[in-house]
Amino acid sequence: MKKLKKTLVSLVMALLLAVTIIPSTNVTVQAASVGKVTGLKAVYTKGKTKLTWKRASRAKKYEIYRSTNGKKYKKVKTVKGLSWQDTKKGELWYKVRAVNGRKKGKFSSAVSVYTIGGRISLRQTGNSFLSAGTSVFALEIW
């Protein structure tokens, strides 16, 4: 009996020693992030601005933000598809970001639309509004 006790104590001590010697490995599981929305375009026709964009990786929905000054944006809609139409008139800027549950992707580049009286509109396709250089504008009259 004494010999069995000594053997059991020795086994327990060996196990405790092995557990303290073996370095513990922390396994961190990071959830996949949501991709950034790209290819955002805004086209104004027949009294509506239509926004379209390319699918972002791991996105379930898309949040659409609008601004009237290009600085302060407010969320106006959350959609599941890759487009949305807005009937608001004036000088408007838009951004879109992908969402999957609580995870939110980075905002797309901003695009802007400027409508005059609902009859004429300028559509931006470059990086800056009403400036020379890389910007190209389409004049639409109907």
XYZ file of C-alpha atoms in Angstrom:
142
model
C 0.000 0.000 0.000
C 2.842 2.325 0.861
C 4.452 1.621 -2.485
C 1.195 2.417 -4.343
C 0.870 5.718 -2.488
C 4.448 6.673 -3.390
C 3.803 5.806 -7.061
C 0.604 7.857 -7.185
C 2.266 10.856 -5.527
C 5.180 10.571 -7.960
C 2.795 10.487 -10.947
C 0.857 13.524 -9.702
C 4.090 15.442 -9.105
C 5.373 14.520 -12.564
C 2.110 15.704 -14.149
C 2.215 18.993 -12.247
C 5.825 19.518 -13.275
C 5.004 18.762 -16.925
C 2.084 21.200 -16.915
C 4.219 24.022 -15.525
C 7.130 23.373 -17.894
C 5.090 23.152 -21.116
C 4.515 26.716 -22.309
C 0.923 27.601 -22.738
C -0.147 28.749 -26.187
C -2.827 31.348 -26.452
C -5.036 30.791 -29.439
C -6.654 34.010 -30.566
C -9.474 33.630 -32.986
C -10.077 36.842 -34.849
C -13.338 37.176 -36.696
C -12.984 38.059 -40.348
C -13.369 41.751 -40.987
C -15.839 43.268 -43.414
C -14.382 44.620 -46.645
C -14.431 48.216 -47.862
C -17.056 49.319 -50.389
C -15.520 50.305 -53.727
C -16.828 51.578 -57.033
C -19.438 53.926 -55.570
C -21.197 55.917 -58.309
C -23.995 58.479 -58.147
C -26.081 59.216 -61.248
C -28.932 61.744 -61.257
C -31.725 61.143 -63.803
C -35.415 61.937 -63.899
C -35.533 63.504 -60.454
C -33.687 60.688 -58.622
C -30.099 60.027 -57.657
C -29.181 56.368 -58.093
C -26.242 55.071 -56.076
C -24.488 51.864 -57.138
C -21.397 50.128 -55.753
C -19.434 46.884 -55.893
C -19.963 44.047 -53.441
C -17.704 44.113 -50.357
C -16.300 40.903 -48.902
C -18.328 39.356 -46.058
C -21.004 42.098 -46.274
C -24.606 41.272 -45.378
C -25.931 44.845 -45.605
C -24.786 48.308 -46.618
C -25.231 51.580 -44.717
C -25.734 54.698 -46.832
C -24.687 58.081 -45.467
C -25.580 61.474 -46.959
C -24.261 65.005 -46.410
C -25.331 68.412 -47.648
C -21.940 70.024 -46.993
C -19.468 67.183 -47.651
C -18.350 67.146 -44.011
C -21.104 66.013 -41.639
C -22.763 62.777 -42.788
C -25.950 61.157 -41.472
C -27.075 57.584 -42.043
C -30.131 57.644 -44.314
C -30.708 53.975 -45.152
C -29.498 50.397 -44.666
C -30.008 48.099 -47.660
C -29.179 44.507 -48.612
C -28.562 45.136 -52.314
C -25.910 46.974 -54.326
C -27.949 50.078 -55.198
C -30.311 52.680 -53.768
C -32.285 55.671 -55.072
C -32.632 59.052 -53.375
C -35.165 61.766 -54.280
C -33.549 64.565 -52.242
C -32.429 67.556 -54.332
C -29.542 69.978 -53.996
C -25.838 69.601 -53.420
C -25.361 66.121 -51.923
C -22.458 63.862 -50.970
C -22.734 60.122 -50.306
C -20.628 57.429 -48.606
C -21.413 53.731 -48.173
C -19.980 51.083 -45.847
C -20.485 47.340 -45.559
C -21.962 45.761 -42.423
C -22.073 42.195 -41.102
C -23.753 42.009 -37.706
C -21.780 44.268 -35.371
C -18.795 44.444 -37.713
C -18.598 47.475 -40.000
C -16.240 48.032 -42.900
C -14.453 51.221 -43.863
C -16.345 53.937 -45.708
C -16.157 54.170 -49.465
C -14.744 57.271 -51.110
C -17.330 60.038 -51.192
C -19.229 60.914 -54.376
C -21.340 63.992 -54.960
C -24.268 65.152 -57.050
C -25.462 68.716 -57.605
C -28.971 69.346 -58.944
C -30.313 72.712 -60.022
C -34.072 73.124 -59.840
C -34.663 69.464 -60.596
C -34.152 70.098 -64.333
C -30.377 70.257 -64.770
C -27.760 68.260 -62.909
C -23.997 67.919 -62.769
C -22.609 64.506 -61.893
C -19.094 64.190 -60.511
C -16.897 61.287 -61.599
C -13.538 62.507 -60.234
C -12.095 63.237 -56.814
C -13.006 66.891 -56.340
C -16.194 68.799 -56.997
C -16.232 71.631 -59.583
C -12.483 71.852 -60.026
C -10.100 71.446 -62.911
C -7.926 68.390 -63.247
C -9.179 64.855 -62.784
C -12.884 65.666 -62.411
C -15.264 64.994 -65.286
C -18.842 66.246 -65.235
C -21.866 65.105 -67.232
C -24.499 67.742 -67.975
C -27.972 66.318 -68.196
C -30.961 68.288 -69.489
C -34.417 66.824 -70.089
